């Protein structure tokens, strides 16, 4: 599967880890989205140069009645509002990362969280690809450009070809599709860079 590399567009944490670096030029709001338990909180936590904001709560027996735990039985917490982090890239680009809850019951939050975003990184779990359909549909309805990143869970199937995965998700040929390990900063940055490059490539020439 094609994967962006940080050697193509160097990523660099800037400033003192709290304040914006002096080189900050373009401030970009990005959604990190995907189904329940796909690794959104983990990815934002792995790359954020500031202490990330998490709004996680313990899963309860009551939530088990509405949250599908198939494939994520070991998960004990869930995001109930947003995750938030920030990362500075080379060239003065600063990404503000907003993680969205993955359950259908939080859909009323979507419009508020998505407002002002320039693009979305959609995380997918290859063990349960069908769980991503609703989120992808929502992103497409919003009209946001997006990239897809398959989070590499240890027990994820390895026999699917990139063509089969792209067909399973019904992705356009121009939609970036990469793999990443949400636990690893460099791997997560590469996935974000794939989205940033996609946004740059599809930006009107006079604004590049």
mmCIF file with all atom_site columns, C-alpha atoms in Angstrom:
data_model
loop_
_atom_site.group_PDB
_atom_site.id
_atom_site.type_symbol
_atom_site.label_atom_id
_atom_site.label_alt_id
_atom_site.label_comp_id
_atom_site.label_asym_id
_atom_site.label_entity_id
_atom_site.label_seq_id
_atom_site.pdbx_PDB_ins_code
_atom_site.Cartn_x
_atom_site.Cartn_y
_atom_site.Cartn_z
_atom_site.occupancy
_atom_site.B_iso_or_equiv
_atom_site.pdbx_formal_charge
_atom_site.auth_seq_id
_atom_site.auth_comp_id
_atom_site.auth_asym_id
_atom_site.auth_atom_id
_atom_site.pdbx_PDB_model_num
ATOM 1   C CA . UNK A 1 1   ? 0.000   0.000   0.000  1.00 0.00 ? 1   UNK A CA 1
ATOM 2   C CA . UNK A 1 2   ? 1.307   3.468   -0.857 1.00 0.00 ? 2   UNK A CA 1
ATOM 3   C CA . UNK A 1 3   ? 2.471   5.364   2.213  1.00 0.00 ? 3   UNK A CA 1
ATOM 4   C CA . UNK A 1 4   ? 3.631   8.950   2.601  1.00 0.00 ? 4   UNK A CA 1
ATOM 5   C CA . UNK A 1 5   ? 7.000   9.379   4.249  1.00 0.00 ? 5   UNK A CA 1
ATOM 6   C CA . UNK A 1 6   ? 8.237   12.130  6.513  1.00 0.00 ? 6   UNK A CA 1
ATOM 7   C CA . UNK A 1 7   ? 11.365  12.383  4.376  1.00 0.00 ? 7   UNK A CA 1
ATOM 8   C CA . UNK A 1 8   ? 9.199   13.802  1.597  1.00 0.00 ? 8   UNK A CA 1
ATOM 9   C CA . UNK A 1 9   ? 7.871   16.678  3.690  1.00 0.00 ? 9   UNK A CA 1
ATOM 10  C CA . UNK A 1 10  ? 9.874   17.076  6.881  1.00 0.00 ? 10  UNK A CA 1
ATOM 11  C CA . UNK A 1 11  ? 7.777   17.401  10.033 1.00 0.00 ? 11  UNK A CA 1
ATOM 12  C CA . UNK A 1 12  ? 9.199   19.333  12.923 1.00 0.00 ? 12  UNK A CA 1
ATOM 13  C CA . UNK A 1 13  ? 7.786   20.194  16.307 1.00 0.00 ? 13  UNK A CA 1
ATOM 14  C CA . UNK A 1 14  ? 8.236   23.924  16.762 1.00 0.00 ? 14  UNK A CA 1
ATOM 15  C CA . UNK A 1 15  ? 8.442   26.392  19.588 1.00 0.00 ? 15  UNK A CA 1
ATOM 16  C CA . UNK A 1 16  ? 8.544   25.397  23.226 1.00 0.00 ? 16  UNK A CA 1
ATOM 17  C CA . UNK A 1 17  ? 5.769   22.843  22.958 1.00 0.00 ? 17  UNK A CA 1
ATOM 18  C CA . UNK A 1 18  ? 3.166   25.291  24.306 1.00 0.00 ? 18  UNK A CA 1
ATOM 19  C CA . UNK A 1 19  ? 3.275   28.497  22.282 1.00 0.00 ? 19  UNK A CA 1
ATOM 20  C CA . UNK A 1 20  ? 3.057   28.636  18.519 1.00 0.00 ? 20  UNK A CA 1
ATOM 21  C CA . UNK A 1 21  ? 6.457   28.768  16.816 1.00 0.00 ? 21  UNK A CA 1
ATOM 22  C CA . UNK A 1 22  ? 7.471   32.096  15.285 1.00 0.00 ? 22  UNK A CA 1
ATOM 23  C CA . UNK A 1 23  ? 7.479   30.425  11.880 1.00 0.00 ? 23  UNK A CA 1
ATOM 24  C CA . UNK A 1 24  ? 3.744   29.581  12.031 1.00 0.00 ? 24  UNK A CA 1
ATOM 25  C CA . UNK A 1 25  ? 2.110   30.798  8.839  1.00 0.00 ? 25  UNK A CA 1
ATOM 26  C CA . UNK A 1 26  ? -0.861  28.583  7.991  1.00 0.00 ? 26  UNK A CA 1
ATOM 27  C CA . UNK A 1 27  ? -3.129  27.398  10.825 1.00 0.00 ? 27  UNK A CA 1
ATOM 28  C CA . UNK A 1 28  ? -5.187  24.436  9.639  1.00 0.00 ? 28  UNK A CA 1
ATOM 29  C CA . UNK A 1 29  ? -8.070  22.667  11.352 1.00 0.00 ? 29  UNK A CA 1
ATOM 30  C CA . UNK A 1 30  ? -8.080  18.926  10.654 1.00 0.00 ? 30  UNK A CA 1
ATOM 31  C CA . UNK A 1 31  ? -10.592 16.304  11.740 1.00 0.00 ? 31  UNK A CA 1
ATOM 32  C CA . UNK A 1 32  ? -9.333  12.918  12.899 1.00 0.00 ? 32  UNK A CA 1
ATOM 33  C CA . UNK A 1 33  ? -12.319 10.669  12.556 1.00 0.00 ? 33  UNK A CA 1
ATOM 34  C CA . UNK A 1 34  ? -13.341 7.056   12.222 1.00 0.00 ? 34  UNK A CA 1
ATOM 35  C CA . UNK A 1 35  ? -15.531 4.461   13.917 1.00 0.00 ? 35  UNK A CA 1
ATOM 36  C CA . UNK A 1 36  ? -15.580 3.599   17.597 1.00 0.00 ? 36  UNK A CA 1
ATOM 37  C CA . UNK A 1 37  ? -12.313 2.122   18.873 1.00 0.00 ? 37  UNK A CA 1
ATOM 38  C CA . UNK A 1 38  ? -10.237 2.748   15.747 1.00 0.00 ? 38  UNK A CA 1
ATOM 39  C CA . UNK A 1 39  ? -7.423  4.702   17.448 1.00 0.00 ? 39  UNK A CA 1
ATOM 40  C CA . UNK A 1 40  ? -8.274  8.397   17.043 1.00 0.00 ? 40  UNK A CA 1
ATOM 41  C CA . UNK A 1 41  ? -7.384  9.315   20.630 1.00 0.00 ? 41  UNK A CA 1
ATOM 42  C CA . UNK A 1 42  ? -4.169  7.311   20.393 1.00 0.00 ? 42  UNK A CA 1
ATOM 43  C CA . UNK A 1 43  ? -3.069  9.001   17.158 1.00 0.00 ? 43  UNK A CA 1
ATOM 44  C CA . UNK A 1 44  ? -3.645  12.520  18.431 1.00 0.00 ? 44  UNK A CA 1
ATOM 45  C CA . UNK A 1 45  ? -1.861  11.705  21.681 1.00 0.00 ? 45  UNK A CA 1
ATOM 46  C CA . UNK A 1 46  ? 1.130   10.284  19.810 1.00 0.00 ? 46  UNK A CA 1
ATOM 47  C CA . UNK A 1 47  ? 1.802   13.383  17.684 1.00 0.00 ? 47  UNK A CA 1
ATOM 48  C CA . UNK A 1 48  ? 0.606   16.376  19.699 1.00 0.00 ? 48  UNK A CA 1
ATOM 49  C CA . UNK A 1 49  ? 3.338   18.849  20.678 1.00 0.00 ? 49  UNK A CA 1
ATOM 50  C CA . UNK A 1 50  ? 1.109   20.158  23.455 1.00 0.00 ? 50  UNK A CA 1
ATOM 51  C CA . UNK A 1 51  ? -0.567  18.157  26.175 1.00 0.00 ? 51  UNK A CA 1
ATOM 52  C CA . UNK A 1 52  ? -3.580  16.766  24.305 1.00 0.00 ? 52  UNK A CA 1
ATOM 53  C CA . UNK A 1 53  ? -7.099  17.328  25.506 1.00 0.00 ? 53  UNK A CA 1
ATOM 54  C CA . UNK A 1 54  ? -9.041  14.112  25.948 1.00 0.00 ? 54  UNK A CA 1
ATOM 55  C CA . UNK A 1 55  ? -12.685 13.781  26.997 1.00 0.00 ? 55  UNK A CA 1
ATOM 56  C CA . UNK A 1 56  ? -12.747 10.081  27.769 1.00 0.00 ? 56  UNK A CA 1
ATOM 57  C CA . UNK A 1 57  ? -15.082 8.274   30.114 1.00 0.00 ? 57  UNK A CA 1
ATOM 58  C CA . UNK A 1 58  ? -15.266 4.672   31.251 1.00 0.00 ? 58  UNK A CA 1
ATOM 59  C CA . UNK A 1 59  ? -17.511 2.388   29.261 1.00 0.00 ? 59  UNK A CA 1
ATOM 60  C CA . UNK A 1 60  ? -20.409 1.156   31.351 1.00 0.00 ? 60  UNK A CA 1
ATOM 61  C CA . UNK A 1 61  ? -22.976 -1.609  31.078 1.00 0.00 ? 61  UNK A CA 1
ATOM 62  C CA . UNK A 1 62  ? -25.476 1.021   29.948 1.00 0.00 ? 62  UNK A CA 1
ATOM 63  C CA . UNK A 1 63  ? -23.274 2.163   27.057 1.00 0.00 ? 63  UNK A CA 1
ATOM 64  C CA . UNK A 1 64  ? -22.686 -1.443  26.023 1.00 0.00 ? 64  UNK A CA 1
ATOM 65  C CA . UNK A 1 65  ? -26.320 -1.508  24.938 1.00 0.00 ? 65  UNK A CA 1
ATOM 66  C CA . UNK A 1 66  ? -25.690 1.192   22.309 1.00 0.00 ? 66  UNK A CA 1
ATOM 67  C CA . UNK A 1 67  ? -21.966 0.930   21.487 1.00 0.00 ? 67  UNK A CA 1
ATOM 68  C CA . UNK A 1 68  ? -20.962 -1.993  19.296 1.00 0.00 ? 68  UNK A CA 1
ATOM 69  C CA . UNK A 1 69  ? -17.956 -3.625  20.975 1.00 0.00 ? 69  UNK A CA 1
ATOM 70  C CA . UNK A 1 70  ? -17.453 -6.221  18.267 1.00 0.00 ? 70  UNK A CA 1
ATOM 71  C CA . UNK A 1 71  ? -13.752 -6.349  17.534 1.00 0.00 ? 71  UNK A CA 1
ATOM 72  C CA . UNK A 1 72  ? -12.845 -3.971  20.380 1.00 0.00 ? 72  UNK A CA 1
ATOM 73  C CA . UNK A 1 73  ? -13.709 -6.045  23.455 1.00 0.00 ? 73  UNK A CA 1
ATOM 74  C CA . UNK A 1 74  ? -10.612 -4.847  25.305 1.00 0.00 ? 74  UNK A CA 1
ATOM 75  C CA . UNK A 1 75  ? -11.629 -1.186  25.039 1.00 0.00 ? 75  UNK A CA 1
ATOM 76  C CA . UNK A 1 76  ? -12.564 0.300   28.430 1.00 0.00 ? 76  UNK A CA 1
ATOM 77  C CA . UNK A 1 77  ? -12.991 4.032   27.655 1.00 0.00 ? 77  UNK A CA 1
ATOM 78  C CA . UNK A 1 78  ? -14.633 6.151   24.973 1.00 0.00 ? 78  UNK A CA 1
ATOM 79  C CA . UNK A 1 79  ? -14.427 9.762   23.786 1.00 0.00 ? 79  UNK A CA 1
ATOM 80  C CA . UNK A 1 80  ? -17.627 11.634  24.673 1.00 0.00 ? 80  UNK A CA 1
ATOM 81  C CA . UNK A 1 81  ? -16.895 15.058  23.164 1.00 0.00 ? 81  UNK A CA 1
ATOM 82  C CA . UNK A 1 82  ? -13.588 15.676  21.357 1.00 0.00 ? 82  UNK A CA 1
ATOM 83  C CA . UNK A 1 83  ? -9.888  15.010  21.439 1.00 0.00 ? 83  UNK A CA 1
ATOM 84  C CA . UNK A 1 84  ? -7.640  17.949  20.637 1.00 0.00 ? 84  UNK A CA 1
ATOM 85  C CA . UNK A 1 85  ? -3.965  18.283  19.821 1.00 0.00 ? 85  UNK A CA 1
ATOM 86  C CA . UNK A 1 86  ? -1.568  20.421  17.811 1.00 0.00 ? 86  UNK A CA 1
ATOM 87  C CA . UNK A 1 87  ? 1.445   19.707  15.632 1.00 0.00 ? 87  UNK A CA 1
ATOM 88  C CA . UNK A 1 88  ? 3.720   22.094  13.742 1.00 0.00 ? 88  UNK A CA 1
ATOM 89  C CA . UNK A 1 89  ? 5.074   21.046  10.353 1.00 0.00 ? 89  UNK A CA 1
ATOM 90  C CA . UNK A 1 90  ? 7.905   22.426  8.268  1.00 0.00 ? 90  UNK A CA 1
ATOM 91  C CA . UNK A 1 91  ? 6.964   25.363  6.068  1.00 0.00 ? 91  UNK A CA 1
ATOM 92  C CA . UNK A 1 92  ? 4.998   27.154  8.775  1.00 0.00 ? 92  UNK A CA 1
ATOM 93  C CA . UNK A 1 93  ? 1.992   24.803  8.681  1.00 0.00 ? 93  UNK A CA 1
ATOM 94  C CA . UNK A 1 94  ? 0.349   24.161  12.054 1.00 0.00 ? 94  UNK A CA 1
ATOM 95  C CA . UNK A 1 95  ? -2.315  21.474  12.305 1.00 0.00 ? 95  UNK A CA 1
ATOM 96  C CA . UNK A 1 96  ? -5.023  21.708  14.934 1.00 0.00 ? 96  UNK A CA 1
ATOM 97  C CA . UNK A 1 97  ? -6.308  18.161  15.329 1.00 0.00 ? 97  UNK A CA 1
ATOM 98  C CA . UNK A 1 98  ? -9.895  17.575  16.416 1.00 0.00 ? 98  UNK A CA 1
ATOM 99  C CA . UNK A 1 99  ? -10.834 13.974  17.147 1.00 0.00 ? 99  UNK A CA 1
ATOM 100 C CA . UNK A 1 100 ? -14.522 13.156  16.774 1.00 0.00 ? 100 UNK A CA 1
ATOM 101 C CA . UNK A 1 101 ? -16.494 10.524  18.697 1.00 0.00 ? 101 UNK A CA 1
ATOM 102 C CA . UNK A 1 102 ? -17.063 7.479   16.541 1.00 0.00 ? 102 UNK A CA 1
ATOM 103 C CA . UNK A 1 103 ? -20.529 6.425   17.693 1.00 0.00 ? 103 UNK A CA 1
ATOM 104 C CA . UNK A 1 104 ? -23.753 7.297   15.894 1.00 0.00 ? 104 UNK A CA 1
ATOM 105 C CA . UNK A 1 105 ? -25.251 8.738   19.100 1.00 0.00 ? 105 UNK A CA 1
ATOM 106 C CA . UNK A 1 106 ? -22.717 11.590  18.968 1.00 0.00 ? 106 UNK A CA 1
ATOM 107 C CA . UNK A 1 107 ? -23.613 12.576  15.415 1.00 0.00 ? 107 UNK A CA 1
ATOM 108 C CA . UNK A 1 108 ? -25.344 15.832  16.525 1.00 0.00 ? 108 UNK A CA 1
ATOM 109 C CA . UNK A 1 109 ? -21.854 17.080  17.496 1.00 0.00 ? 109 UNK A CA 1
ATOM 110 C CA . UNK A 1 110 ? -20.515 16.546  14.004 1.00 0.00 ? 110 UNK A CA 1
ATOM 111 C CA . UNK A 1 111 ? -21.519 19.863  12.412 1.00 0.00 ? 111 UNK A CA 1
ATOM 112 C CA . UNK A 1 112 ? -20.062 21.863  15.282 1.00 0.00 ? 112 UNK A CA 1
ATOM 113 C CA . UNK A 1 113 ? -16.781 19.943  15.322 1.00 0.00 ? 113 UNK A CA 1
ATOM 114 C CA . UNK A 1 114 ? -16.445 19.961  11.516 1.00 0.00 ? 114 UNK A CA 1
ATOM 115 C CA . UNK A 1 115 ? -17.092 23.695  11.170 1.00 0.00 ? 115 UNK A CA 1
ATOM 116 C CA . UNK A 1 116 ? -14.041 25.411  9.686  1.00 0.00 ? 116 UNK A CA 1
ATOM 117 C CA . UNK A 1 117 ? -12.098 22.200  9.026  1.00 0.00 ? 117 UNK A CA 1
ATOM 118 C CA . UNK A 1 118 ? -10.114 21.969  5.783  1.00 0.00 ? 118 UNK A CA 1
ATOM 119 C CA . UNK A 1 119 ? -9.900  18.188  5.669  1.00 0.00 ? 119 UNK A CA 1
ATOM 120 C CA . UNK A 1 120 ? -10.246 14.911  7.525  1.00 0.00 ? 120 UNK A CA 1
ATOM 121 C CA . UNK A 1 121 ? -8.047  11.924  8.253  1.00 0.00 ? 121 UNK A CA 1
ATOM 122 C CA . UNK A 1 122 ? -10.323 8.880   8.409  1.00 0.00 ? 122 UNK A CA 1
ATOM 123 C CA . UNK A 1 123 ? -8.906  5.993   10.427 1.00 0.00 ? 123 UNK A CA 1
ATOM 124 C CA . UNK A 1 124 ? -10.037 2.514   9.383  1.00 0.00 ? 124 UNK A CA 1
ATOM 125 C CA . UNK A 1 125 ? -9.713  -0.847  11.109 1.00 0.00 ? 125 UNK A CA 1
ATOM 126 C CA . UNK A 1 126 ? -9.094  -3.583  8.521  1.00 0.00 ? 126 UNK A CA 1
ATOM 127 C CA . UNK A 1 127 ? -10.689 -6.125  10.887 1.00 0.00 ? 127 UNK A CA 1
ATOM 128 C CA . UNK A 1 128 ? -14.054 -4.383  10.588 1.00 0.00 ? 128 UNK A CA 1
ATOM 129 C CA . UNK A 1 129 ? -14.064 -2.308  7.425  1.00 0.00 ? 129 UNK A CA 1
ATOM 130 C CA . UNK A 1 130 ? -17.856 -2.083  7.360  1.00 0.00 ? 130 UNK A CA 1
ATOM 131 C CA . UNK A 1 131 ? -17.755 -0.052  10.592 1.00 0.00 ? 131 UNK A CA 1
ATOM 132 C CA . UNK A 1 132 ? -16.218 2.821   8.597  1.00 0.00 ? 132 UNK A CA 1
ATOM 133 C CA . UNK A 1 133 ? -18.995 3.220   6.032  1.00 0.00 ? 133 UNK A CA 1
ATOM 134 C CA . UNK A 1 134 ? -21.137 5.611   8.079  1.00 0.00 ? 134 UNK A CA 1
ATOM 135 C CA . UNK A 1 135 ? -18.201 7.870   8.942  1.00 0.00 ? 135 UNK A CA 1
ATOM 136 C CA . UNK A 1 136 ? -16.989 7.980   5.343  1.00 0.00 ? 136 UNK A CA 1
ATOM 137 C CA . UNK A 1 137 ? -20.512 8.825   4.222  1.00 0.00 ? 137 UNK A CA 1
ATOM 138 C CA . UNK A 1 138 ? -20.688 11.646  6.742  1.00 0.00 ? 138 UNK A CA 1
ATOM 139 C CA . UNK A 1 139 ? -17.332 13.081  5.640  1.00 0.00 ? 139 UNK A CA 1
ATOM 140 C CA . UNK A 1 140 ? -18.421 12.954  2.003  1.00 0.00 ? 140 UNK A CA 1
ATOM 141 C CA . UNK A 1 141 ? -21.749 14.617  2.823  1.00 0.00 ? 141 UNK A CA 1
ATOM 142 C CA . UNK A 1 142 ? -19.831 17.421  4.506  1.00 0.00 ? 142 UNK A CA 1
ATOM 143 C CA . UNK A 1 143 ? -17.731 17.857  1.367  1.00 0.00 ? 143 UNK A CA 1
ATOM 144 C CA . UNK A 1 144 ? -14.406 17.695  3.197  1.00 0.00 ? 144 UNK A CA 1
ATOM 145 C CA . UNK A 1 145 ? -11.362 16.412  1.312  1.00 0.00 ? 145 UNK A CA 1
ATOM 146 C CA . UNK A 1 146 ? -10.014 13.400  3.167  1.00 0.00 ? 146 UNK A CA 1
ATOM 147 C CA . UNK A 1 147 ? -7.369  10.717  3.340  1.00 0.00 ? 147 UNK A CA 1
ATOM 148 C CA . UNK A 1 148 ? -7.837  7.186   4.654  1.00 0.00 ? 148 UNK A CA 1
ATOM 149 C CA . UNK A 1 149 ? -5.348  5.569   7.032  1.00 0.00 ? 149 UNK A CA 1
ATOM 150 C CA . UNK A 1 150 ? -5.552  1.886   7.955  1.00 0.00 ? 150 UNK A CA 1
ATOM 151 C CA . UNK A 1 151 ? -4.448  1.586   11.585 1.00 0.00 ? 151 UNK A CA 1
ATOM 152 C CA . UNK A 1 152 ? -2.276  -1.526  11.820 1.00 0.00 ? 152 UNK A CA 1
ATOM 153 C CA . UNK A 1 153 ? -3.706  -3.551  14.677 1.00 0.00 ? 153 UNK A CA 1
ATOM 154 C CA . UNK A 1 154 ? -1.611  -6.652  15.465 1.00 0.00 ? 154 UNK A CA 1
ATOM 155 C CA . UNK A 1 155 ? -4.344  -9.077  14.448 1.00 0.00 ? 155 UNK A CA 1
ATOM 156 C CA . UNK A 1 156 ? -5.501  -7.183  11.356 1.00 0.00 ? 156 UNK A CA 1
ATOM 157 C CA . UNK A 1 157 ? -5.681  -9.272  8.158  1.00 0.00 ? 157 UNK A CA 1
ATOM 158 C CA . UNK A 1 158 ? -2.651  -8.854  5.894  1.00 0.00 ? 158 UNK A CA 1
ATOM 159 C CA . UNK A 1 159 ? -3.846  -10.620 2.761  1.00 0.00 ? 159 UNK A CA 1
ATOM 160 C CA . UNK A 1 160 ? -5.902  -7.784  1.250  1.00 0.00 ? 160 UNK A CA 1
ATOM 161 C CA . UNK A 1 161 ? -4.315  -5.887  -1.628 1.00 0.00 ? 161 UNK A CA 1
ATOM 162 C CA . UNK A 1 162 ? -4.508  -2.076  -1.809 1.00 0.00 ? 162 UNK A CA 1
ATOM 163 C CA . UNK A 1 163 ? -6.874  -2.429  -4.745 1.00 0.00 ? 163 UNK A CA 1
ATOM 164 C CA . UNK A 1 164 ? -9.200  -4.665  -2.736 1.00 0.00 ? 164 UNK A CA 1
ATOM 165 C CA . UNK A 1 165 ? -9.187  -2.271  0.232  1.00 0.00 ? 165 UNK A CA 1
ATOM 166 C CA . UNK A 1 166 ? -9.875  0.721   -1.997 1.00 0.00 ? 166 UNK A CA 1
ATOM 167 C CA . UNK A 1 167 ? -12.731 -1.137  -3.665 1.00 0.00 ? 167 UNK A CA 1
ATOM 168 C CA . UNK A 1 168 ? -14.171 -2.250  -0.316 1.00 0.00 ? 168 UNK A CA 1
ATOM 169 C CA . UNK A 1 169 ? -14.370 1.382   0.815  1.00 0.00 ? 169 UNK A CA 1
ATOM 170 C CA . UNK A 1 170 ? -15.478 2.614   -2.640 1.00 0.00 ? 170 UNK A CA 1
ATOM 171 C CA . UNK A 1 171 ? -12.749 5.273   -2.642 1.00 0.00 ? 171 UNK A CA 1
ATOM 172 C CA . UNK A 1 172 ? -12.038 7.611   -5.521 1.00 0.00 ? 172 UNK A CA 1
ATOM 173 C CA . UNK A 1 173 ? -8.687  6.953   -7.245 1.00 0.00 ? 173 UNK A CA 1
ATOM 174 C CA . UNK A 1 174 ? -7.410  10.340  -6.043 1.00 0.00 ? 174 UNK A CA 1
ATOM 175 C CA . UNK A 1 175 ? -8.210  9.724   -2.360 1.00 0.00 ? 175 UNK A CA 1
ATOM 176 C CA . UNK A 1 176 ? -4.954  9.039   -0.480 1.00 0.00 ? 176 UNK A CA 1
ATOM 177 C CA . UNK A 1 177 ? -4.885  5.648   1.251  1.00 0.00 ? 177 UNK A CA 1
ATOM 178 C CA . UNK A 1 178 ? -2.022  4.797   3.609  1.00 0.00 ? 178 UNK A CA 1
ATOM 179 C CA . UNK A 1 179 ? -1.235  2.555   6.549  1.00 0.00 ? 179 UNK A CA 1
ATOM 180 C CA . UNK A 1 180 ? -0.144  3.794   9.951  1.00 0.00 ? 180 UNK A CA 1
ATOM 181 C CA . UNK A 1 181 ? 0.458   2.702   13.514 1.00 0.00 ? 181 UNK A CA 1
ATOM 182 C CA . UNK A 1 182 ? -1.434  5.236   15.630 1.00 0.00 ? 182 UNK A CA 1
ATOM 183 C CA . UNK A 1 183 ? 0.866   4.476   18.569 1.00 0.00 ? 183 UNK A CA 1
ATOM 184 C CA . UNK A 1 184 ? 3.961   5.604   16.677 1.00 0.00 ? 184 UNK A CA 1
ATOM 185 C CA . UNK A 1 185 ? 4.501   9.370   16.222 1.00 0.00 ? 185 UNK A CA 1
ATOM 186 C CA . UNK A 1 186 ? 6.414   9.135   12.938 1.00 0.00 ? 186 UNK A CA 1
ATOM 187 C CA . UNK A 1 187 ? 3.895   6.748   11.429 1.00 0.00 ? 187 UNK A CA 1
ATOM 188 C CA . UNK A 1 188 ? 0.989   8.962   12.507 1.00 0.00 ? 188 UNK A CA 1
ATOM 189 C CA . UNK A 1 189 ? 2.733   12.057  11.151 1.00 0.00 ? 189 UNK A CA 1
ATOM 190 C CA . UNK A 1 190 ? 3.179   10.322  7.801  1.00 0.00 ? 190 UNK A CA 1
ATOM 191 C CA . UNK A 1 191 ? -0.576  9.718   7.639  1.00 0.00 ? 191 UNK A CA 1
ATOM 192 C CA . UNK A 1 192 ? -1.274  13.380  8.414  1.00 0.00 ? 192 UNK A CA 1
ATOM 193 C CA . UNK A 1 193 ? 1.267   14.443  5.780  1.00 0.00 ? 193 UNK A CA 1
ATOM 194 C CA . UNK A 1 194 ? -0.560  12.367  3.180  1.00 0.00 ? 194 UNK A CA 1
ATOM 195 C CA . UNK A 1 195 ? -3.690  14.385  3.948  1.00 0.00 ? 195 UNK A CA 1
ATOM 196 C CA . UNK A 1 196 ? -1.825  17.717  3.942  1.00 0.00 ? 196 UNK A CA 1
ATOM 197 C CA . UNK A 1 197 ? -0.267  16.949  0.560  1.00 0.00 ? 197 UNK A CA 1
ATOM 198 C CA . UNK A 1 198 ? -3.725  16.032  -0.755 1.00 0.00 ? 198 UNK A CA 1
ATOM 199 C CA . UNK A 1 199 ? -5.091  19.373  0.463  1.00 0.00 ? 199 UNK A CA 1
ATOM 200 C CA . UNK A 1 200 ? -2.196  21.255  -1.149 1.00 0.00 ? 200 UNK A CA 1
ATOM 201 C CA . UNK A 1 201 ? -2.579  19.409  -4.441 1.00 0.00 ? 201 UNK A CA 1
ATOM 202 C CA . UNK A 1 202 ? -6.284  20.259  -4.615 1.00 0.00 ? 202 UNK A CA 1
ATOM 203 C CA . UNK A 1 203 ? -5.948  23.869  -3.513 1.00 0.00 ? 203 UNK A CA 1
ATOM 204 C CA . UNK A 1 204 ? -6.490  26.498  -6.239 1.00 0.00 ? 204 UNK A CA 1
ATOM 205 C CA . UNK A 1 205 ? -3.122  27.335  -7.789 1.00 0.00 ? 205 UNK A CA 1
ATOM 206 C CA . UNK A 1 206 ? -3.312  30.992  -6.800 1.00 0.00 ? 206 UNK A CA 1
ATOM 207 C CA . UNK A 1 207 ? -3.590  30.022  -3.122 1.00 0.00 ? 207 UNK A CA 1
ATOM 208 C CA . UNK A 1 208 ? -0.835  27.396  -2.984 1.00 0.00 ? 208 UNK A CA 1
#
